[in-house]
mmCIF file of C-alpha atoms in Angstrom:
data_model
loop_
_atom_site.group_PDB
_atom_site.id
_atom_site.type_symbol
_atom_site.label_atom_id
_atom_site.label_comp_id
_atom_site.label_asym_id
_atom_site.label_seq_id
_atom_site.Cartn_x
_atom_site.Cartn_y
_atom_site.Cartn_z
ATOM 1 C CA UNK A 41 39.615 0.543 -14.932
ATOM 2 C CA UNK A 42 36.988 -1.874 -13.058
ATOM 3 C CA UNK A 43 35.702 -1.445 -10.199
ATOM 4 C CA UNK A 44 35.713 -3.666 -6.783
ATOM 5 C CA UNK A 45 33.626 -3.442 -4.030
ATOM 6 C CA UNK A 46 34.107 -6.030 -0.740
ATOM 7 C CA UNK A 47 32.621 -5.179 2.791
ATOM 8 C CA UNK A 48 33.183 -7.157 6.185
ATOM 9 C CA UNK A 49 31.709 -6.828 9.113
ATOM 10 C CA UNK A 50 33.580 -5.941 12.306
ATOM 11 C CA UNK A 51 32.188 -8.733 14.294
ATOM 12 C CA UNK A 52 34.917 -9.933 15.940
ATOM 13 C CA UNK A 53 38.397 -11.323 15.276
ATOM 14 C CA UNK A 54 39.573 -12.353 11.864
ATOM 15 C CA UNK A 55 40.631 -15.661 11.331
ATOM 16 C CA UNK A 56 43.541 -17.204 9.272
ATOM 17 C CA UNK A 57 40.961 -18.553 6.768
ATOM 18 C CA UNK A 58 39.454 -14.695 6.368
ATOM 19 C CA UNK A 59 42.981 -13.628 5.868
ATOM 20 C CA UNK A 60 43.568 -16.056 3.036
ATOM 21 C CA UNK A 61 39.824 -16.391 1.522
ATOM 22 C CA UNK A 62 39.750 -12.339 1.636
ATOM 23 C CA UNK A 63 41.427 -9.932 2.824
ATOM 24 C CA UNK A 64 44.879 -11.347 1.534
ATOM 25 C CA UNK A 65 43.678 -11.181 -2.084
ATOM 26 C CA UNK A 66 42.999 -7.637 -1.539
ATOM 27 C CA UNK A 67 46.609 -6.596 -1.812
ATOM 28 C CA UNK A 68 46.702 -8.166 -5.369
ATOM 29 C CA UNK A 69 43.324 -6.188 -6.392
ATOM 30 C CA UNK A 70 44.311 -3.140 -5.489
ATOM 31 C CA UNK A 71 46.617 -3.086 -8.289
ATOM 32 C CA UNK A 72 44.107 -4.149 -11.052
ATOM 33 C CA UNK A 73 40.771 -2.290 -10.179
ATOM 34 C CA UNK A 74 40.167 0.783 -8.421
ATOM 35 C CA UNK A 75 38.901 -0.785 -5.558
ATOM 36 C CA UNK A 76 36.138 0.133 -2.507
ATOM 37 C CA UNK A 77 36.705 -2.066 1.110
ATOM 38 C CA UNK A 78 34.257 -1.112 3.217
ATOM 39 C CA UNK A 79 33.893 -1.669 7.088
ATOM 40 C CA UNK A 80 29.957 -2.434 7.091
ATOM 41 C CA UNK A 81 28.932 -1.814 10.627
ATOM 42 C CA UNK A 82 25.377 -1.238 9.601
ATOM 43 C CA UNK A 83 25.320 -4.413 8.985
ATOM 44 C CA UNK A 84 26.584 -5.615 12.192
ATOM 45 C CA UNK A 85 23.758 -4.124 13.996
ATOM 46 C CA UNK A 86 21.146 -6.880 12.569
ATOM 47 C CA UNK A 87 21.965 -8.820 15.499
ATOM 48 C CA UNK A 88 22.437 -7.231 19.054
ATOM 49 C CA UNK A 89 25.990 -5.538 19.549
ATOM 50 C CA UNK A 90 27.495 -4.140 22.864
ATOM 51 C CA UNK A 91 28.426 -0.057 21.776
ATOM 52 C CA UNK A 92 32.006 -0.118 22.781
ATOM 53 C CA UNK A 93 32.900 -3.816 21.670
ATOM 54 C CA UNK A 94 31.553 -2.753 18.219
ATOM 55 C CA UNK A 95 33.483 0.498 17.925
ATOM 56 C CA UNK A 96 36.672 -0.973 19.048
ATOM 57 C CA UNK A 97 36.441 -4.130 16.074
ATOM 58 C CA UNK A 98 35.633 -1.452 13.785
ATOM 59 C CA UNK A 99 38.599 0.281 14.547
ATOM 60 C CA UNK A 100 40.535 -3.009 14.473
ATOM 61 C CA UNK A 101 39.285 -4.266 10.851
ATOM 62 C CA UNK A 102 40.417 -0.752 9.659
ATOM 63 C CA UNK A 103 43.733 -0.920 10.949
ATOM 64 C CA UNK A 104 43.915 -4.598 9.797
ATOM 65 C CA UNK A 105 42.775 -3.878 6.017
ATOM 66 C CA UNK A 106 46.034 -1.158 5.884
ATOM 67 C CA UNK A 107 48.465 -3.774 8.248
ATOM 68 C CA UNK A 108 48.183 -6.409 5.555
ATOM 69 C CA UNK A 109 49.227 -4.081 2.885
ATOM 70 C CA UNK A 110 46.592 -2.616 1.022
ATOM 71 C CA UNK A 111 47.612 1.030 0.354
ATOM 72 C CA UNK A 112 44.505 4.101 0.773
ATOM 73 C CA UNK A 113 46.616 5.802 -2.272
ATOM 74 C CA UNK A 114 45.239 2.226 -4.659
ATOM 75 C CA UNK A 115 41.976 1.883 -2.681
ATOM 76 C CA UNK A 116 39.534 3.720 -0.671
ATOM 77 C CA UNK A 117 39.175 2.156 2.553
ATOM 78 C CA UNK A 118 36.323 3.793 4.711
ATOM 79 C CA UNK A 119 33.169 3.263 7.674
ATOM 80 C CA UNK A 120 29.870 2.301 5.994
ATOM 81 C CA UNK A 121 28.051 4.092 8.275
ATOM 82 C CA UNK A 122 30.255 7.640 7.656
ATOM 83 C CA UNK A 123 28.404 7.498 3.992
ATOM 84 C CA UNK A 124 24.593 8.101 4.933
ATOM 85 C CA UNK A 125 23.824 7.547 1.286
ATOM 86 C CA UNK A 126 23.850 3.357 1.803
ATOM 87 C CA UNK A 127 21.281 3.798 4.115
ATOM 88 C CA UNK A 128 19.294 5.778 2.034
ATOM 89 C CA UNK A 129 20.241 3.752 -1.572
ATOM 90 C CA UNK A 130 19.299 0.416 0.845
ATOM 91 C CA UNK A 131 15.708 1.754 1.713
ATOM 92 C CA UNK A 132 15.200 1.841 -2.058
ATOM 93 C CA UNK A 133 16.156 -1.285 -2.611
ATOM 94 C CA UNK A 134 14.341 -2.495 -0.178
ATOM 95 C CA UNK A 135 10.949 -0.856 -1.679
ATOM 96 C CA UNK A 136 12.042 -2.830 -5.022
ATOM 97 C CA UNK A 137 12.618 -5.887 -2.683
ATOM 98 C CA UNK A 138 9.992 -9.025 -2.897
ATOM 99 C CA UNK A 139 9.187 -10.394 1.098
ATOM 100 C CA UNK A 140 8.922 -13.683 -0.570
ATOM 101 C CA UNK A 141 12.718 -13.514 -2.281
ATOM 102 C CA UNK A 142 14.146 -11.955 1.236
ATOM 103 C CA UNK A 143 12.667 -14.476 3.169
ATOM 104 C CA UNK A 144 14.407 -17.227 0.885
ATOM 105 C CA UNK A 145 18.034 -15.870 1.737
ATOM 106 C CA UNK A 146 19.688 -18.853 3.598
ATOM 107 C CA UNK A 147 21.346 -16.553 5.858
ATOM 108 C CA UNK A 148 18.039 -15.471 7.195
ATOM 109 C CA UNK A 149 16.462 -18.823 8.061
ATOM 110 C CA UNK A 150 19.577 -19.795 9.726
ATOM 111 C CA UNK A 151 19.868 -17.039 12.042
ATOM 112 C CA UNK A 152 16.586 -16.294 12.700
ATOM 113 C CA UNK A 153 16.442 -19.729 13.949
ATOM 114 C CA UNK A 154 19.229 -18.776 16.554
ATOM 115 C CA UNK A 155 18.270 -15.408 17.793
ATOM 116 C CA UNK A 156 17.040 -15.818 21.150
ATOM 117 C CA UNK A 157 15.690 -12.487 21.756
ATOM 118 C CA UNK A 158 13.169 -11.734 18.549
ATOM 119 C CA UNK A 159 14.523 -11.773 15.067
ATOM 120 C CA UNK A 160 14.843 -8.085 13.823
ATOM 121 C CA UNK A 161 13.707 -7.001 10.535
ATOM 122 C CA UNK A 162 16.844 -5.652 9.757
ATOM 123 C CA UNK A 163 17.775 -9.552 9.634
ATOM 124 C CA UNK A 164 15.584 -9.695 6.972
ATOM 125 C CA UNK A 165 16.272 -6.726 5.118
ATOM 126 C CA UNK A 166 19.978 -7.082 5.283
ATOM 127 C CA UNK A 167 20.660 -8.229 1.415
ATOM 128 C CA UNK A 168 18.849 -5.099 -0.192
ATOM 129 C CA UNK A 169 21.558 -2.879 2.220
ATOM 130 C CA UNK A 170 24.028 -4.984 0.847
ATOM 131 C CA UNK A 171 23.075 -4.301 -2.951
ATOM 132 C CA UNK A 172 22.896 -0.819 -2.459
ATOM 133 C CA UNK A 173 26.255 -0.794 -0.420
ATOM 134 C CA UNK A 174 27.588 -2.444 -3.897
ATOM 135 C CA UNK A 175 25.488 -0.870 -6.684
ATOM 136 C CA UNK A 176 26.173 3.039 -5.415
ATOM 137 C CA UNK A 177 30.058 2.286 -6.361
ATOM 138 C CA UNK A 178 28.884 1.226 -10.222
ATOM 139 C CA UNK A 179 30.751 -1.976 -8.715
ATOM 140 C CA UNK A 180 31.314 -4.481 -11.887
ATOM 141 C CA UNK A 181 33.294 -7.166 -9.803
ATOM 142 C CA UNK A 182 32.461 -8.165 -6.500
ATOM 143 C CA UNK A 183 34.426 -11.152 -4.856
ATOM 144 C CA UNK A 184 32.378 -13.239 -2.318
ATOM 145 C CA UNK A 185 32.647 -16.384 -0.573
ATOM 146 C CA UNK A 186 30.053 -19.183 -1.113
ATOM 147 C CA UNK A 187 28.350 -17.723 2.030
ATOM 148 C CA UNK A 188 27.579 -14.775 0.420
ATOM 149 C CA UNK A 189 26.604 -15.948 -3.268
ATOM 150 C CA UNK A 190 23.001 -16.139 -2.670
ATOM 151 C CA UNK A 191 22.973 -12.242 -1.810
ATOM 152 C CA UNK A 192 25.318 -11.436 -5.026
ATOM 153 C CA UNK A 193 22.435 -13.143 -7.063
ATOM 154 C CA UNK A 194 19.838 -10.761 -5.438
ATOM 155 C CA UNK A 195 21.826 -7.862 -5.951
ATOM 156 C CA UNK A 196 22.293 -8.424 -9.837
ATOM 157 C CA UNK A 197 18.019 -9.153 -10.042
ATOM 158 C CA UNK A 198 17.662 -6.245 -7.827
ATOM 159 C CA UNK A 199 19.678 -3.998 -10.385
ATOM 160 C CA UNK A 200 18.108 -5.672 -13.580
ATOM 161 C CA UNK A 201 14.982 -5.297 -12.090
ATOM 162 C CA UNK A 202 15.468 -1.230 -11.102
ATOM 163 C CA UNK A 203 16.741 -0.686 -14.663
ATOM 164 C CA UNK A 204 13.856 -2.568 -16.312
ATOM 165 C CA UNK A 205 11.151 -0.222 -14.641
ATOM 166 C CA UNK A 206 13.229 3.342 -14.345
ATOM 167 C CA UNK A 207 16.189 3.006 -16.992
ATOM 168 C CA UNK A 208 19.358 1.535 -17.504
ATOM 169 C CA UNK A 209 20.772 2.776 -14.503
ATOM 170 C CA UNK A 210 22.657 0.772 -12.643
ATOM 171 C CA UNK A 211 25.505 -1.793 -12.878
ATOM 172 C CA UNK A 212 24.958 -4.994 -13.085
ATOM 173 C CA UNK A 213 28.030 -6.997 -10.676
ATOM 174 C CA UNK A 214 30.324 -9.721 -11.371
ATOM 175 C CA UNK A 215 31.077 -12.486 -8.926
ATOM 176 C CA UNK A 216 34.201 -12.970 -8.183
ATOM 177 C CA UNK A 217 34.586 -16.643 -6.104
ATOM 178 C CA UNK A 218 37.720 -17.168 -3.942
ATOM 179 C CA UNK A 219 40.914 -18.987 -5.496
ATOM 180 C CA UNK A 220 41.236 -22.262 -5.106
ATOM 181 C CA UNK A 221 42.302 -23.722 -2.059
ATOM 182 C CA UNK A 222 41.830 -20.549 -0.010
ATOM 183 C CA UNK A 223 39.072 -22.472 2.056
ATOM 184 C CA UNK A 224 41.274 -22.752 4.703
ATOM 185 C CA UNK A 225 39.657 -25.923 7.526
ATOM 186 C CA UNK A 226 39.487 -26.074 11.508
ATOM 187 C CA UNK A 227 43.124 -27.681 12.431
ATOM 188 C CA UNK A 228 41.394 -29.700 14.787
ATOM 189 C CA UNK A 229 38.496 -30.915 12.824
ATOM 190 C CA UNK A 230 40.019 -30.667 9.089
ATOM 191 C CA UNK A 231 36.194 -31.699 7.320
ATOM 192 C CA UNK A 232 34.996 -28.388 8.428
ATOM 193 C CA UNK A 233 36.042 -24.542 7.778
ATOM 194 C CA UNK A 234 37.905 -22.783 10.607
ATOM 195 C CA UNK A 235 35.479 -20.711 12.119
ATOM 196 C CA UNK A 236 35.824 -17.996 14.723
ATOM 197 C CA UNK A 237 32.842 -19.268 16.629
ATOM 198 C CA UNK A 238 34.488 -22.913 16.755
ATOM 199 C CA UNK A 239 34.629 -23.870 20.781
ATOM 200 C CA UNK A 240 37.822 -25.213 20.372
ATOM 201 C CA UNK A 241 40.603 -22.357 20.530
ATOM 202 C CA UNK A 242 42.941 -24.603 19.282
ATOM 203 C CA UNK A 243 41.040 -25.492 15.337
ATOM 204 C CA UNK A 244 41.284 -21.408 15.108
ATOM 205 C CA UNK A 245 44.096 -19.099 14.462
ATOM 206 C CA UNK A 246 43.377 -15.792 14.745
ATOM 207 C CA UNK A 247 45.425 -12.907 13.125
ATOM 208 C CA UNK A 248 45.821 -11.224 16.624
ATOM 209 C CA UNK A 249 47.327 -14.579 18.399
ATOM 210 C CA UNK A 250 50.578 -14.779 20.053
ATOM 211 C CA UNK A 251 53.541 -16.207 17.682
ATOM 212 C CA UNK A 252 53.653 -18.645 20.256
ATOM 213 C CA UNK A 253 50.415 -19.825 20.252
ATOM 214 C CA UNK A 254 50.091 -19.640 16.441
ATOM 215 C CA UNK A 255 52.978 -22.298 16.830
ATOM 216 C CA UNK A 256 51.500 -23.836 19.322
ATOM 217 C CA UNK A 257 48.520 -24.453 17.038
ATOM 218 C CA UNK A 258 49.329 -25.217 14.176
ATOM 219 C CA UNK A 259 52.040 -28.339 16.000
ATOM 220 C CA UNK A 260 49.170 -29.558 17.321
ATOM 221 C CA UNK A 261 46.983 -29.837 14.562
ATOM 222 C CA UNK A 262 45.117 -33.004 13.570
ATOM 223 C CA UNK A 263 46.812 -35.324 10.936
ATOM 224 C CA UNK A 264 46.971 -38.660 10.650
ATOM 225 C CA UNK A 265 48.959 -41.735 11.039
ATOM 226 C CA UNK A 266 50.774 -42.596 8.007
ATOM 227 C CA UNK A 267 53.726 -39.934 8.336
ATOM 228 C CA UNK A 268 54.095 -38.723 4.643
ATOM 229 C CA UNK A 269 53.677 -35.534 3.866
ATOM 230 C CA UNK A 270 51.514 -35.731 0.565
ATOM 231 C CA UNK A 271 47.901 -33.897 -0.674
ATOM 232 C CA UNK A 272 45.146 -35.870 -0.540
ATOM 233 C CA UNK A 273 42.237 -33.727 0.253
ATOM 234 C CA UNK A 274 39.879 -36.970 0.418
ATOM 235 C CA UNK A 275 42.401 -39.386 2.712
ATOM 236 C CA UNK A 276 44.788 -36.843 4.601
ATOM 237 C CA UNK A 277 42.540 -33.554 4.869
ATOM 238 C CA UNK A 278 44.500 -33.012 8.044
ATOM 239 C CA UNK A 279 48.110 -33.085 5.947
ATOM 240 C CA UNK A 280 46.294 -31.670 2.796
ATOM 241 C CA UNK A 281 44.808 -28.345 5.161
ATOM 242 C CA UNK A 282 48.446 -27.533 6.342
ATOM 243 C CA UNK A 283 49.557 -27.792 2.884
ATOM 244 C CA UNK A 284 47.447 -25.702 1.941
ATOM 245 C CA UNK A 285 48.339 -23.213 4.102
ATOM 246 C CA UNK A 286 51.985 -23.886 3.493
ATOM 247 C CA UNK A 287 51.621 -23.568 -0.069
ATOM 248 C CA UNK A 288 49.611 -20.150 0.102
ATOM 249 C CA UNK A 289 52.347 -18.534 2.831
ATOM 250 C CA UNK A 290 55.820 -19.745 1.029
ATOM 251 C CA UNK A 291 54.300 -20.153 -2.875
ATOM 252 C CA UNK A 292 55.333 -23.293 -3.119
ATOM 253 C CA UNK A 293 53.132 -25.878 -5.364
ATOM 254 C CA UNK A 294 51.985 -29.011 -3.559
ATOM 255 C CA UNK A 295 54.649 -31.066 -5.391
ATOM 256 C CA UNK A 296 57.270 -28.838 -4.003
ATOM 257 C CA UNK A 297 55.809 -29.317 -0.735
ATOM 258 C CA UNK A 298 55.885 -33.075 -0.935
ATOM 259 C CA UNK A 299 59.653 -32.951 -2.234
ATOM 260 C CA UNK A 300 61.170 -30.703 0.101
ATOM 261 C CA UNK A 301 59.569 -33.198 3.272
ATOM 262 C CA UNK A 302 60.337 -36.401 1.383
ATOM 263 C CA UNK A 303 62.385 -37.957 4.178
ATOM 264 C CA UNK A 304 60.779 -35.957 6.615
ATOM 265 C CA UNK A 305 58.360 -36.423 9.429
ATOM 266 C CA UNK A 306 55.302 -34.430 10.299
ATOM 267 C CA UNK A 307 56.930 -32.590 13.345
ATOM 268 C CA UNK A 308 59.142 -31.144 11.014
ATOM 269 C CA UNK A 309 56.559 -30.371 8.514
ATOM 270 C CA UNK A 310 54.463 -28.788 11.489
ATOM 271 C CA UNK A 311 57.446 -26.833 12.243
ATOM 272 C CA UNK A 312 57.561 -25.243 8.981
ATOM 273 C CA UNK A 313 54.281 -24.433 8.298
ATOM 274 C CA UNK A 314 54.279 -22.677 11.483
ATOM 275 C CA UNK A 315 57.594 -20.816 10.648
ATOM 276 C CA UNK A 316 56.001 -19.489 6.836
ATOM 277 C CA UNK A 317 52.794 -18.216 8.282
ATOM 278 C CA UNK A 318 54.450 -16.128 11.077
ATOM 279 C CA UNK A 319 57.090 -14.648 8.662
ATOM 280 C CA UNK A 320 53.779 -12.861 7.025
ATOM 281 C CA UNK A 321 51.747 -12.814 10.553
ATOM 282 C CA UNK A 322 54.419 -11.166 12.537
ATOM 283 C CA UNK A 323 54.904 -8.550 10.796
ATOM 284 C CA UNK A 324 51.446 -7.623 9.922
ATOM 285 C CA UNK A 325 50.854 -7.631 13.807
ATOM 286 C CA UNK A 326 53.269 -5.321 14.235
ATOM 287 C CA UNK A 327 52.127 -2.952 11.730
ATOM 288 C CA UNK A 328 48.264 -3.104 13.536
ATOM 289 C CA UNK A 329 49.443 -2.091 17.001
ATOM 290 C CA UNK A 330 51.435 0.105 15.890
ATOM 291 C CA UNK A 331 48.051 1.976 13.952
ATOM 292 C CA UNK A 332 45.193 1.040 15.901
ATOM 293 C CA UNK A 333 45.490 3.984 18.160
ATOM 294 C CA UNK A 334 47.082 6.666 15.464
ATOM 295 C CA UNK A 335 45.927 9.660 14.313
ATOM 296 C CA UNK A 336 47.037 8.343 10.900
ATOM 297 C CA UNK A 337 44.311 6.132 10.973
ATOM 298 C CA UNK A 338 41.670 8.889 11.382
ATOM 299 C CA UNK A 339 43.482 10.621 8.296
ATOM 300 C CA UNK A 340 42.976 7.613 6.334
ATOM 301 C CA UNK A 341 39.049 6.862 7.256
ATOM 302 C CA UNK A 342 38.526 10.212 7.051
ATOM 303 C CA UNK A 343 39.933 10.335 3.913
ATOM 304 C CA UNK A 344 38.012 7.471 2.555
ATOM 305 C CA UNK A 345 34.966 8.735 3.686
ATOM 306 C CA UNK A 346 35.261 11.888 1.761
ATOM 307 C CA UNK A 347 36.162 9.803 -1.193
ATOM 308 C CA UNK A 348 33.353 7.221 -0.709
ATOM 309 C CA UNK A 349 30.592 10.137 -0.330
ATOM 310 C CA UNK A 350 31.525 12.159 -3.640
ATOM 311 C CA UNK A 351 30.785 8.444 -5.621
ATOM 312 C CA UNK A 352 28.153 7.226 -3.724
ATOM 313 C CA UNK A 353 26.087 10.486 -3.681
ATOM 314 C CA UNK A 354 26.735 10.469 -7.122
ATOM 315 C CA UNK A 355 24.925 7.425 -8.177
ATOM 316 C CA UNK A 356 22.189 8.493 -5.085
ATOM 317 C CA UNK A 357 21.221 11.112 -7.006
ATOM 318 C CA UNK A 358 20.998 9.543 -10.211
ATOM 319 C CA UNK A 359 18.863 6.895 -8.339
ATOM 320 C CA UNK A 360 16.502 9.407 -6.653
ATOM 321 C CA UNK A 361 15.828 11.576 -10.212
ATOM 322 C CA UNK A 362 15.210 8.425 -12.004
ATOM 323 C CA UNK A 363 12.675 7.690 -9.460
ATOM 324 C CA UNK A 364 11.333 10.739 -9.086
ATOM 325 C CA UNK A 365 12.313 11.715 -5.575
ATOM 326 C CA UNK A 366 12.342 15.208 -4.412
ATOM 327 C CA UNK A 367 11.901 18.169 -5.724
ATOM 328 C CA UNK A 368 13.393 18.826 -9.424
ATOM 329 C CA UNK A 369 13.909 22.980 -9.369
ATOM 330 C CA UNK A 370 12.544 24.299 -12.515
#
């Protein structure tokens, strides 16, 4: 069997759009690959994070990645930071790391050009963490958003180029790109993705929102004037973006879609959108209050720690011999 490897940052709330670009596909991986999703709060730290704020989302993403339905006896679901060999795998990759190549990443310039308060090397050091995070797991899929590519690409000429010079090591990953039409937009602003940092609450649902407001939200979302329900991501991206979302929640086809609201306005259309993504939502909320404070969650992280450790030290120690790290007892 294959193996998968996706980390997210606990930065925050997660959006409908990281629901259906990521974490919602998880539930169908977890059946075909034996599968690693990791909470990567080393990462998080690249940019300046209050203590208890951080602990508390990390606690939240946890009990989210099990609410939605993926199951720790399929996957191993587990705390970068509770597997010290990342941090030690990433400072090798960093010493096989080019300052020209890291200072190319697009994530870099972009929010080094934001950071107010000194731009941290760890900013700039952040992909080769990220390979090792995937290469300790022998990953040979990884699925990534177009955000993200760039990094995949190091990772792979990060391996290639650790095999070339110490042996053929080290797996060389997959991308795996998001289905189409999980690109889920802002439902006030439907040309752009919905984005957690979007100042207007109302483009944004959020997987922790009130049924209400989810409702609330998605009635009010941006269409246009026409009044038939039909995809056109070019003329109607309002119309076509709740389709979307329509289509992904209920499984029906676009064509469906447009059948089913053939003699029907857009408030009713609204209406139903709303009423297909809270028959999932709803539930799933439930489910994450009821573990976010549970002892069964320990269980399970501390479960997929131990899990996480015996592979990743694994392939550490393969690393460090080929290397020629430590002491080799004669």
């Amino acid at each position: 069997m294959k193996t998968i490897f996706s980390g997210i940052q606990p930065t925050g709330v997660i959006t409908l759009g990281n629901y259906i670009g990521a974490i919602k596909q998880f539930i169908e991986l977890q059946n075909e690959y034996q599968c690693y999703f990791c909470i990567v709060d080393q990462h998080a730290i690249t940019v300046p994070q209050d203590k208890q704020e951080l602990r508390k989302a990390i606690r939240s993403l946890a009990a989210f990645y099990l609410a939605v339905g993926i199951d720790p006896n399929k996957a191993t679901i587990f705390i970068q930071s509770e597997v010290p060999a990342h941090a030690q795998a990433g400072w090798i990759m960093q010493c096989i790391s080019y300052i020209g190549e890291l200072e190319r990443m697009t994530q870099f310039k972009d929010k080094s050009k934001t950071q107010r308060e000194g731009v941290s090397s760890g900013l700039l050091t952040y992909p080769p963490l990220m390979a090792a995070d995937i290469l300790l797991y022998k990953t040979d899929v990884v699925p990534v958003g177009d955000d993200q590519k760039q990094h995949l690409e190091l990772t792979r000429d990060l391996a290639e180029r650790f095999n070339k010079r110490y042996g053929e090591l080290l797996t060389i990953p997959e991308v795996r790109m998001p289905k189409a039409g999980s690109k889920i937009m802002a439902l006030q602003e439907p040309t752009k993705k919905m984005s957690k940092s979007d100042p207007n609450k109302k483009s944004t649902i959020t997987l922790l929102d009130d049924p209400s407001v989810i409702e609330k939200k998605i009635k009010s979302a941006v269409t246009d004037t026409d009044g038939v329900v039909k995809y056109d991501k070019e003329n109607k991206p309002g119309i076509s973006n709740l389709m979307e979302i329509h289509s992904i929640f209920s499984g029906l086809s676009f064509t469906e879609i447009e059948n089913a609201f053939k003699d029907k306005g857009y408030g009713d259309f609204k209406a139903d959108v709303a009423r297909v993504v809270l028959n999932e939502l709803v539930p799933i909320q439930n489910r994450y209050y009821e573990l976010l404070n549970s002892s069964e969650l320990d269980d399970i992280l501390d479960e997929g720690a131990r899990k996480a450790n015996i592979a990743a030290n694994k392939t550490l120690k393969k690393i460090e011999n080929a290397i020629g790290l430590g002491r080799k007892r004669k």
